[in-house]
Coordinates of C-alpha atoms in Angstrom, one line a residue:
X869 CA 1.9 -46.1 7.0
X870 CA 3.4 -44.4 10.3
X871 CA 1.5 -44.7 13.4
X872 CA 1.5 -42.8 16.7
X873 CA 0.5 -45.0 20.1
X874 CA -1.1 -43.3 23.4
X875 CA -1.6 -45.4 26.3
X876 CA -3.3 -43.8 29.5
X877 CA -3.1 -45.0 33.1
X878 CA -6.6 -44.7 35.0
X879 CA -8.0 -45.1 38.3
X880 CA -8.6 -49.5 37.6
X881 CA -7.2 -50.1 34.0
X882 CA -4.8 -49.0 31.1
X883 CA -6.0 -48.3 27.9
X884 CA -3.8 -48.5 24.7
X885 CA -4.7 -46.8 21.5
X886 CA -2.7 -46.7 17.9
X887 CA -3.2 -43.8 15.7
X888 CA -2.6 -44.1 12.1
X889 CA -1.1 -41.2 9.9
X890 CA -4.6 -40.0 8.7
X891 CA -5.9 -39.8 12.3
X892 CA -7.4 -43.0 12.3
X893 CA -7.8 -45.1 15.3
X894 CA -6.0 -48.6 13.6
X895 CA -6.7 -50.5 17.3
X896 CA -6.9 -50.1 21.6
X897 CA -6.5 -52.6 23.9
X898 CA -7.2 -52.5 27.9
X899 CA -5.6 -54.1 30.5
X900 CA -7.3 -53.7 34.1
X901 CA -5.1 -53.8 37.4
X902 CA -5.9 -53.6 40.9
X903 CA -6.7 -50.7 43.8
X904 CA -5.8 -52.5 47.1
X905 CA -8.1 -50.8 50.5
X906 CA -5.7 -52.4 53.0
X907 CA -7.8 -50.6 56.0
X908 CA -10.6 -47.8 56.1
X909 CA -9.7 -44.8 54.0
X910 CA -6.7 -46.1 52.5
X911 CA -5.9 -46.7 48.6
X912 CA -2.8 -47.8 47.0
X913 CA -1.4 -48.9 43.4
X914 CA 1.5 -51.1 42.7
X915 CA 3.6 -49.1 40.0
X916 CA 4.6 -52.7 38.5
X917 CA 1.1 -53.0 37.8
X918 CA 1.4 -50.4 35.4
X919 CA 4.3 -51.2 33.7
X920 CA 2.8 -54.6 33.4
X921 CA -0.1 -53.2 31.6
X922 CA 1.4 -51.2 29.4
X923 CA 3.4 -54.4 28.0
X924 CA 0.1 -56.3 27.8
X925 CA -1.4 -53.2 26.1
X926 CA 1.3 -53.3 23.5
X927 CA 1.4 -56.6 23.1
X928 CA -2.1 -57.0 22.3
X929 CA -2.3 -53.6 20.1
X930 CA 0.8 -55.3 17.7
X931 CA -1.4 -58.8 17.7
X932 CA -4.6 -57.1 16.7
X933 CA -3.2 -55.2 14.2
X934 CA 0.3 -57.0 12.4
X935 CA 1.7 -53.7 12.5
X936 CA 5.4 -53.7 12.2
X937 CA 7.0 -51.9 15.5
X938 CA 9.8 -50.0 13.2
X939 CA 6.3 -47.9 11.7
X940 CA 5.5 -46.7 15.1
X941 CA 6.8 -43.4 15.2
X942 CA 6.3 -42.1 18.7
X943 CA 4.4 -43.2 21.9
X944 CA 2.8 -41.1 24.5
X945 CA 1.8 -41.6 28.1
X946 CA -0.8 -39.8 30.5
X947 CA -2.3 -41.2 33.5
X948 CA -4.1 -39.9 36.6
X949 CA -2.5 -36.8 38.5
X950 CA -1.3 -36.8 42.8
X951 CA -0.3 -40.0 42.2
X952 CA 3.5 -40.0 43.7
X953 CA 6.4 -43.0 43.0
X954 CA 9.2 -42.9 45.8
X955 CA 12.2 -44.7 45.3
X956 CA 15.5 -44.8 46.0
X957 CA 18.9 -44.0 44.1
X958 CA 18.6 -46.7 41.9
X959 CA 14.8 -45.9 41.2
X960 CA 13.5 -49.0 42.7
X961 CA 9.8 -49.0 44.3
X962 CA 10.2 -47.9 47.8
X963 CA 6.3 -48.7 48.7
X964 CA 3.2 -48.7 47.0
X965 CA 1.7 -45.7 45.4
X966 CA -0.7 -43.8 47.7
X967 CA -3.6 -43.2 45.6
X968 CA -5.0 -39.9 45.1
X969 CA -8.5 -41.0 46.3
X970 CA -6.9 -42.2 49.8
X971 CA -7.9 -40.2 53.2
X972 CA -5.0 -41.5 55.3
X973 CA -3.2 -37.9 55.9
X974 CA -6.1 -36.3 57.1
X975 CA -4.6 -34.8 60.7
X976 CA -1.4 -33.6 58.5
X977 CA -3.9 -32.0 56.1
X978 CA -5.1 -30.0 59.3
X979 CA -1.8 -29.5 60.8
X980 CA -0.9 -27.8 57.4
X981 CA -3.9 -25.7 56.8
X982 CA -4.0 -24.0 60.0
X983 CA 0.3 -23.8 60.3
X984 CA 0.6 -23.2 56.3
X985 CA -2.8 -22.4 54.6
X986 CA -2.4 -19.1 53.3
X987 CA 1.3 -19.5 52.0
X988 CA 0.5 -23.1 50.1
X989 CA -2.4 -21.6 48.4
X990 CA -0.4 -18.3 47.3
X991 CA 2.2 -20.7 45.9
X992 CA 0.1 -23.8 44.7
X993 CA -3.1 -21.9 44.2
X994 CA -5.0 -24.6 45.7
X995 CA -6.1 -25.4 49.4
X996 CA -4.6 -28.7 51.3
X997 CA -6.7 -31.7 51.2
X998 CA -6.1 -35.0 51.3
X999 CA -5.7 -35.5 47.0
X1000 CA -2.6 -34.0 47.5
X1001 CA 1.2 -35.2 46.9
X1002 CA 2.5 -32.6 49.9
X1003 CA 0.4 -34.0 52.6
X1004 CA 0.7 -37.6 51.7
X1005 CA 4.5 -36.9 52.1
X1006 CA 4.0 -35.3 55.4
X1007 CA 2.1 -38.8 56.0
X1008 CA 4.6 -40.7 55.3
X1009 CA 8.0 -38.8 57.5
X1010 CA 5.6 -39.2 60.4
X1011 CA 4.6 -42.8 60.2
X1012 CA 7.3 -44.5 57.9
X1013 CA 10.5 -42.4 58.5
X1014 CA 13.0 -44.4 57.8
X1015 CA 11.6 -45.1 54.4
X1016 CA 11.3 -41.7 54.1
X1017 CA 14.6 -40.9 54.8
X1018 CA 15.4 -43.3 51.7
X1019 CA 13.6 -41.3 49.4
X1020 CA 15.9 -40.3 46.9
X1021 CA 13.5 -39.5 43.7
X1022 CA 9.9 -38.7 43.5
X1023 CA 8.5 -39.4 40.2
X1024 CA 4.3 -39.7 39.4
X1025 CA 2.8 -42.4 37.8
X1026 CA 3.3 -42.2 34.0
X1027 CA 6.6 -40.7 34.7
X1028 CA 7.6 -44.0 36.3
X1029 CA 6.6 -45.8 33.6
X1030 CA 7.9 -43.9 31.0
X1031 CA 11.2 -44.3 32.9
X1032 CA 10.7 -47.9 32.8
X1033 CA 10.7 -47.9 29.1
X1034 CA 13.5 -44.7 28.4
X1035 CA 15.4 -44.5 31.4
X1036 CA 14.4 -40.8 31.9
X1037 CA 13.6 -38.8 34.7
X1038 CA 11.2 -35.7 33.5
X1039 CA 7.7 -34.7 34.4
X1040 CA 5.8 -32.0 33.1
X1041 CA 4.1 -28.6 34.3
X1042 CA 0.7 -30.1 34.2
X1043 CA 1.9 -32.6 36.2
X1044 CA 4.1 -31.0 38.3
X1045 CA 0.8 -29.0 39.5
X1046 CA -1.0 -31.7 41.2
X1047 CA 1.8 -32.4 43.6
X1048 CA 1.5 -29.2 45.8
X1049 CA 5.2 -28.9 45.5
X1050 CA 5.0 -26.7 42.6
X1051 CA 5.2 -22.8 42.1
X1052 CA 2.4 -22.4 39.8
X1053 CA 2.8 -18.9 39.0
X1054 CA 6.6 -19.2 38.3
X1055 CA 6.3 -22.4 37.0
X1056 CA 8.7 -23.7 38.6
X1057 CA 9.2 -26.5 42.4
X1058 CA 8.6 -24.7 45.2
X1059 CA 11.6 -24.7 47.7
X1060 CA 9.4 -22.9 50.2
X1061 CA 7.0 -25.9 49.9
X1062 CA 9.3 -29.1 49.8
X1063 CA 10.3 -27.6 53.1
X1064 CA 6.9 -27.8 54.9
X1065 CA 6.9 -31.5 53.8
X1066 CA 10.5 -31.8 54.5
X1067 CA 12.4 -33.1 50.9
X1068 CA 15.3 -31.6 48.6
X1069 CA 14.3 -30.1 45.7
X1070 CA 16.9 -32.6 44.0
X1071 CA 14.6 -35.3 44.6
X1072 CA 12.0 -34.1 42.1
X1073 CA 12.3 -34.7 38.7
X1074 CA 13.3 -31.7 35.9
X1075 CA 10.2 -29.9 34.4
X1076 CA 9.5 -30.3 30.2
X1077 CA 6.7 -29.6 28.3
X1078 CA 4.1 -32.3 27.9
X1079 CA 4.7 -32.5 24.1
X1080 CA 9.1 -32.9 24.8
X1081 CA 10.9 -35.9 23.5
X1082 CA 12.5 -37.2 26.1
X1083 CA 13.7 -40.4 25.3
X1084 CA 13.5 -43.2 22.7
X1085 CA 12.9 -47.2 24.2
X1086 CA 15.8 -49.3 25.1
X1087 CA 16.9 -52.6 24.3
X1088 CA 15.3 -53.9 27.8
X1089 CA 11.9 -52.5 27.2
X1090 CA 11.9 -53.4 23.6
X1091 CA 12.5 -56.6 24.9
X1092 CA 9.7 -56.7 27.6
X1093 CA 7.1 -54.2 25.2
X1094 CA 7.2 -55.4 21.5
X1095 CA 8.3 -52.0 20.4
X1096 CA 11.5 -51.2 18.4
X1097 CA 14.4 -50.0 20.2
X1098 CA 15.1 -46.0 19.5
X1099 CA 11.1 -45.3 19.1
X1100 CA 10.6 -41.8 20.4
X1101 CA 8.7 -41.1 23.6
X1102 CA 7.3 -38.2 24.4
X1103 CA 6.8 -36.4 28.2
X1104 CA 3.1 -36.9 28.2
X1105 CA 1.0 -35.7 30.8
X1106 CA -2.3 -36.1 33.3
X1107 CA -5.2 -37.7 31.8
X1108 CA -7.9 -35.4 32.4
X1109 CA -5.9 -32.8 30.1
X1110 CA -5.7 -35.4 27.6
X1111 CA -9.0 -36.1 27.2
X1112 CA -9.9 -32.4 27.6
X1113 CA -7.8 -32.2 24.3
X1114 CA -8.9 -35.1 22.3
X1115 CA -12.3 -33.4 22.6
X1116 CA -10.8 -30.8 20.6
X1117 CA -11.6 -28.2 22.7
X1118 CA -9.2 -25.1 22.4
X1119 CA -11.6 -22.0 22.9
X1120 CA -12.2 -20.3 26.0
X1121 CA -15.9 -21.1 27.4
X1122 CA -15.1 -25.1 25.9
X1123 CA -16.7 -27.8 28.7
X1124 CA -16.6 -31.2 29.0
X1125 CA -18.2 -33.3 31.7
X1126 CA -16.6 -36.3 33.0
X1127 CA -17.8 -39.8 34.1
X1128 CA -14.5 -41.9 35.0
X1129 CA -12.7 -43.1 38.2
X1130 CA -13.7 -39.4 39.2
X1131 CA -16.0 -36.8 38.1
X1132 CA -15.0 -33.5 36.9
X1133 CA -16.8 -30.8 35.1
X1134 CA -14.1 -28.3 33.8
X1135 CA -13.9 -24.8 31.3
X1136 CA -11.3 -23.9 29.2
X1137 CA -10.0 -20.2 30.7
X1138 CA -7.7 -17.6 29.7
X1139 CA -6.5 -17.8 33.3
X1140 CA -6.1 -19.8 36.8
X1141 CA -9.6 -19.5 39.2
X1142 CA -7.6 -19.9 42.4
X1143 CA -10.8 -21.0 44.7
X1144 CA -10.7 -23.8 47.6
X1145 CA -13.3 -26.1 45.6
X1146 CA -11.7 -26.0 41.9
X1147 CA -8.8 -27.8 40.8
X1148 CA -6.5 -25.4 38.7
X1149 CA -4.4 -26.8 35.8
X1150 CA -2.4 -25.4 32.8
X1151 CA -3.7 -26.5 29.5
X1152 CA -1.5 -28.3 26.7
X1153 CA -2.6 -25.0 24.4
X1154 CA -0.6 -22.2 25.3
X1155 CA -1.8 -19.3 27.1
X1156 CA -5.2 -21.7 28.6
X1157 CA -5.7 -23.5 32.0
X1158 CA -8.9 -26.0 32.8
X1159 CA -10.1 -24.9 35.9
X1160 CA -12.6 -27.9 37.4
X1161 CA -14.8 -29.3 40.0
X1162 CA -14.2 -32.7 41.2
X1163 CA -16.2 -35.4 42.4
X1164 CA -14.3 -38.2 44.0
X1165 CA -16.1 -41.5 43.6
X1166 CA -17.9 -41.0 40.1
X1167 CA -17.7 -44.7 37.1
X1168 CA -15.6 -46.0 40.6
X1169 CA -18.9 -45.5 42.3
X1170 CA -20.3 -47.7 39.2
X1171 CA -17.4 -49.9 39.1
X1172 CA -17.8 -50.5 42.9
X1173 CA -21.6 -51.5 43.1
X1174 CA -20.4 -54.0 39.7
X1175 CA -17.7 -55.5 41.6
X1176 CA -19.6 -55.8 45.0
X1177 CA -22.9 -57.5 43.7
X1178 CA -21.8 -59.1 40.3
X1179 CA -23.5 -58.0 37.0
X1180 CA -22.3 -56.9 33.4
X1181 CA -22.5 -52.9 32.8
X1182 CA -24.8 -53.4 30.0
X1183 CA -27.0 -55.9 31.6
X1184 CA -27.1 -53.2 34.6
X1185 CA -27.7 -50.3 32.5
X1186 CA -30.6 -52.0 30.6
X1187 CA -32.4 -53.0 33.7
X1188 CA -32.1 -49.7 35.6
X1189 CA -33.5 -48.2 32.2
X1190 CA -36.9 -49.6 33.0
X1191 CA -37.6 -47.5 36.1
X1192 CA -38.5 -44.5 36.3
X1193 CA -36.3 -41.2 37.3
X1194 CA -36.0 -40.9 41.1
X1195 CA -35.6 -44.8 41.5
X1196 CA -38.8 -44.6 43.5
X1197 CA -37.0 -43.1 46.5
X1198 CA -33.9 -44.6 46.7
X1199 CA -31.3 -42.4 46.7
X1200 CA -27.3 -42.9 46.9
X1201 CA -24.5 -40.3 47.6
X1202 CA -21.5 -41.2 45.8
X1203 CA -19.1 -39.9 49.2
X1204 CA -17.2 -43.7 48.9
X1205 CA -13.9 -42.2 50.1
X1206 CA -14.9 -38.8 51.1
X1207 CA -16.0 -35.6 48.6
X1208 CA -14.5 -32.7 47.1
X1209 CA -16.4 -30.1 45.5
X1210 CA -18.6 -28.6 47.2
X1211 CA -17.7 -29.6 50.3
X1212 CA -13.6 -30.9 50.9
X1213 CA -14.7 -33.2 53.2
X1214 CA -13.0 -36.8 53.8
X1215 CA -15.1 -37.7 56.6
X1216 CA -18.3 -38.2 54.3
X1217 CA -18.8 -42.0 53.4
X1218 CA -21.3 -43.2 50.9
X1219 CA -25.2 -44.2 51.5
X1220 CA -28.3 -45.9 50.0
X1221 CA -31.4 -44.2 51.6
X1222 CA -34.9 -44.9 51.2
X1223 CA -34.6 -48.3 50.7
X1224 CA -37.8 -50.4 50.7
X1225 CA -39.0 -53.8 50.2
X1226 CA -39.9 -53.2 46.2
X1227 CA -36.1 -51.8 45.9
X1228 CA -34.3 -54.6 43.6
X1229 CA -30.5 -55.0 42.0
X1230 CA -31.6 -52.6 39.1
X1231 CA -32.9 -50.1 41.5
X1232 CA -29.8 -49.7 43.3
X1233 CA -28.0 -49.4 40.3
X1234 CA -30.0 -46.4 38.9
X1235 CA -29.4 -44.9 42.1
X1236 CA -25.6 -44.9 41.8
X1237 CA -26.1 -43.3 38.5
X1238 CA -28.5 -40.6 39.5
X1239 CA -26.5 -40.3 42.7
X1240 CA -23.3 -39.3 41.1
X1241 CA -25.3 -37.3 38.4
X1242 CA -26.7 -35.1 41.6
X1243 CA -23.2 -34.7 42.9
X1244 CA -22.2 -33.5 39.3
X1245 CA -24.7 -31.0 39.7
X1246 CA -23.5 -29.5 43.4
X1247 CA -19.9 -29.3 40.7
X1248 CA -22.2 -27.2 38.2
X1249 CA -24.2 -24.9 40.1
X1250 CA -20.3 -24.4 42.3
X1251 CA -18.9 -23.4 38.6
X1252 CA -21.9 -21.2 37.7
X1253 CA -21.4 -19.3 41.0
X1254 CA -18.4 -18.2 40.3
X1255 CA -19.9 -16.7 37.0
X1256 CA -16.9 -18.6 34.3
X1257 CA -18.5 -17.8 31.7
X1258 CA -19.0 -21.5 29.6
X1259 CA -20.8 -22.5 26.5
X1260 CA -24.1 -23.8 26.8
X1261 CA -23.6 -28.0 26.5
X1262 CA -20.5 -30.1 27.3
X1263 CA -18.7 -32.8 25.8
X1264 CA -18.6 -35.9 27.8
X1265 CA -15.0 -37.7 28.1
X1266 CA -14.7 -40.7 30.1
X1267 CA -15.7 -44.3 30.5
X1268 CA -19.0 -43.7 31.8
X1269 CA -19.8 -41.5 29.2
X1270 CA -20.6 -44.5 26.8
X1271 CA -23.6 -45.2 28.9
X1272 CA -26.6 -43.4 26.8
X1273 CA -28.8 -44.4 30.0
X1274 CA -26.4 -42.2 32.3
X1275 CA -25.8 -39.6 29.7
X1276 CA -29.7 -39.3 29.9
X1277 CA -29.9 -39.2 33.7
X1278 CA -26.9 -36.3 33.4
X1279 CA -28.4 -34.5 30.8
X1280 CA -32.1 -34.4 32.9
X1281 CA -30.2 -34.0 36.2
X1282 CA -28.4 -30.9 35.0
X1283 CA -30.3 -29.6 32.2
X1284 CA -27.2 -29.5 29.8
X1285 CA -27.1 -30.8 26.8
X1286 CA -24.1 -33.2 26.3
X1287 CA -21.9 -34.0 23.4
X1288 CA -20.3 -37.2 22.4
X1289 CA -17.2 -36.9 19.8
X1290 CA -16.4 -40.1 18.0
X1291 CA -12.9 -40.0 20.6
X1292 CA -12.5 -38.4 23.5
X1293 CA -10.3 -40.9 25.9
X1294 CA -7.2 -39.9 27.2
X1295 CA -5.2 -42.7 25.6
X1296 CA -6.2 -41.4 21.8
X1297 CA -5.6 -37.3 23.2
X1298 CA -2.0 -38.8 24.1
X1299 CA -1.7 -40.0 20.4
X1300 CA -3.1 -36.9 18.7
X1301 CA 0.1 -35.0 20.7
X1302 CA 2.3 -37.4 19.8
X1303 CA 1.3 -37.4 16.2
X1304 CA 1.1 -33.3 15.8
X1305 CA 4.6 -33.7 18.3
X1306 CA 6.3 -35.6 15.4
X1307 CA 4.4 -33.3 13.2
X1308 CA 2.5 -36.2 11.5
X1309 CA -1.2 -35.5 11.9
X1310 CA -2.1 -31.6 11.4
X1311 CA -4.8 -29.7 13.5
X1312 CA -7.2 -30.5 10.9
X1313 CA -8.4 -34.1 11.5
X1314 CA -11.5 -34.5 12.1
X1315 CA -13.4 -35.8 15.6
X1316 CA -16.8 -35.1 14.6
X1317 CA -20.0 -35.4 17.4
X1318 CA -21.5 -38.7 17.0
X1319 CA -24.4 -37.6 19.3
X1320 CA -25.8 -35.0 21.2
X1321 CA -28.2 -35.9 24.3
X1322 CA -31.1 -33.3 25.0
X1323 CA -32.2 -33.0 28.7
X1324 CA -35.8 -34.1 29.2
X1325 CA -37.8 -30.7 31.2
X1326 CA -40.5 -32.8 33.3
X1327 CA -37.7 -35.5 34.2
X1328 CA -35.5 -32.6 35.0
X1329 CA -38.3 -30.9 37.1
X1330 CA -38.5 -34.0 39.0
X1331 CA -34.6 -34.5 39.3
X1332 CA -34.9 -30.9 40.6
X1333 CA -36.8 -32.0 43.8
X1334 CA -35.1 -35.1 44.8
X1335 CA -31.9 -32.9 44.4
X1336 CA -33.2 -30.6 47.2
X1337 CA -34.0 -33.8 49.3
X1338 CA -30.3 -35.2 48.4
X1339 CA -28.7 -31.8 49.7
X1340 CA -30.5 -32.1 53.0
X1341 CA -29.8 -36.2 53.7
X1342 CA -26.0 -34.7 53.1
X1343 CA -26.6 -31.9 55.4
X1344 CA -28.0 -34.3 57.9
X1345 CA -25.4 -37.1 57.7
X1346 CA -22.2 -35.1 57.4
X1347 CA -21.9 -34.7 61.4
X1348 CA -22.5 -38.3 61.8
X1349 CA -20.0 -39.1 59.6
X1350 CA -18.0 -37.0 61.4
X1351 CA -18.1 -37.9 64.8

């Protein structure tokens, strides 16, 4: 038996999963790691946190299991875009990675809009806000220079890890997109735009396809990993795209909703939707890109209120079931490090209003889930204005998807009827490319629905209203914030 392993990199853990020849899912393991706040608007990752995990991963995937690491074939890695690795010549860690869900480069995000606006979106196709690689850069010559001046690679997160394990020094076009340093109509790094920022081109890594071989592991990592020195390792690429692709959607019109670290709603085109509120990616199917909303604090929101007040995700869920839609006035918007779509504003912060003295733990927890389920729908009805024509239900992918309670509360909230495959993570889409990479696994297996959740009209009616009250508490608070 030959097996295929995908491990994925996400906003607070790693997840590991082994593919067997027939398409079978043999084990997954997850590792969680840190995302340090060290001061308001500020998120960062240790890249050795990764690396850690994905030895942990392995390690626990080749207990589980007894698999011999001379039958793993290939491994694959993906892991969250805009998330940049400086380091010097000899590719060690320069500082920690700023997060894509940090706010810290706000004034160089206005210094480049109104000096370079129009030329970074006809080169990038997307407007300059704080998610990006570019103005994080720009960040960090102004406040850190003479780190910056020691730059002598950039590399993005499963890229560093990967290198870790090969040696290598590749990204991909998917990837490559999220920095904002990247010609995505020649498909190719921008010289025009590592100039705003102020870096050689010769500091970013060479551009392969997602699906490339690029190295095999090394005595070192076999070492520190478990797996068998000369195992192939593929490019890889960002997670979202993964998981778009273990839903096995490959049709123009395909949508899937998701519920992770962030929240994105995105449809499979037959070209880019350059618009300041979408995010514009290639797809791993040639010829397709998944233009997408985005939602910054979506399961994070979840995670967040877990963390903060204590409680089990399924002792939450099962509490918050019990009341009924609306929360009985609470209301939360999910703005914990600023918003995207519709808006691109990093000044918004999150809120709980409505509060009252009958309000308990499982109230506020059902408000976090109807919260980000409201600013799923400002990402929908932004989508539907812009008339992409999409199929009529979506396929949920991330780790808040496995909540039937908040796959109810999406469905009401947005009147969509949402699918559930029996895989749709990132870490098992990396393993399907491995496997169909190696040639292994053909197009054929089978990820059948599991489930299919029906919106519920009165609750949606309901959900309607509080939605219109939720727009204008935003409305309201978004000068506050801002002052």
């Amino acid at each position: 038996m030959k097996y295929v392993l995908g491990i994925d990199f996400g906003g607070g853990a790693s997840k590991a999963t082994l593919l067997d020849e027939n398409g079978e899912v043999a084990a997954t393991e997850t590792i969680e790691y840190p995302t340090r706040y060290p001061s308001v608007g500020r998120a960062e990752q240790n890249p050795s946190d990764w690396y850690d995990a994905a030895c942990r991963d392995i390690a626990g995937i080749l207990k589980k299991t007894g698999v011999n690491p001379r039958d793993i074939a290939a491994l694959s890695l993906d892991a969250a875009t805009h998330t940049a690795v400086l380091t010097d010549g000899d590719f060690n860690v320069l500082r920690p990675a700023i997060y894509w869900t940090d706010t810290r480069c706000i004034s160089e995000v206005n210094e480049l809009e109104d000096a370079y606006g129009d030329i970074i979106r006809s080169i990038s196709l997307h407007s300059v806000s704080t998610i990006w690689t570019l103005p994080q850069l720009l960040w960090v010559k102004k406040n850190e220079p003479d780190l910056f001046l020691r730059i002598k690679h950039i590399m993005f997160a499963k890229d560093y890890v990967r290198h870790r394990i090969t040696g290598d020094n590749v990204t991909d076009n998917i990837e490559a997109e999220g920095s904002m340093l990247f010609d995505c109509t020649e498909q190719k790094w921008s010289k025009e735009l590592c100039d705003i920022c102020g870096i050689d081109i010769s500091v970013l890594p060479e551009i392969v396809a997602p699906s490339d071989i690029v190295g095999t592991v090394s005595a070192e990592a076999a070492a520190q990993t478990g797996l068998a020195v000369g195992t192939k390792v593929l490019c890889g690429t960002t997670d979202t795209a993964m998981e778009v692709y273990a839903t096995g959607a490959y049709q123009p019109g395909d949508m899937t909703l998701k519920l992770a670290t962030a929240g994105r709603i995105c449809v499979l085109t037959g070209n880019a939707v350059p618009d300041k509120n979408l995010i514009n990616y290639s797809y791993v199917m040639p010829g397709l890109w998944y233009p997408g909303t985005g939602t910054k604090s979506c399961a994070s929101s979840y995670r967040w209120f877990r963390d903060t007040f204590g409680g089990e995700y399924a002792e939450l869920d099962a509490e918050a079931a019990n009341l009924p839609c609306g929360t009985e006035g609470l209301i939360f918007h999910p703005y914990l490090n600023g918003e995207m779509t519709p808006y691109q504003d990093p000044f918004l912060c999150g809120s709980f209003t409505g509060i009252r003295s009958n309000h308990t733990k499982a109230h506020f927890a059902r408000a976090v889930m109807e919260g980000v389920s409201f600013s799923m729908l400002d990402c929908l009805a932004y989508l539907d204005s812009l008339n992409i024509e999409r199929k009529s239900f979506a396929t949920v992918i991330g780790g808040g998807g496995k909540s039937p309670l908040w796959r109810q509360i999406c469905s009401d909230t947005l009147d969509l009827e949402l699918s559930v495959r029996r895989y749709s993570d990132s870490s098992y889409g990396s393993a399907m490319l491995a496997a169909r990479a190696l040639g292994i696994l053909s197009d054929k297996v089978s990820n059948p629905e599991i489930s299919r959740t029906v919106p519920n009209e009165e609750k949606h009616k309901i959900y309607t209203g509080i939605f219109a009250k939720y727009k204008r508490i935003h409305d309201v608070l978004a000068d506050i914030y801002r002052q």
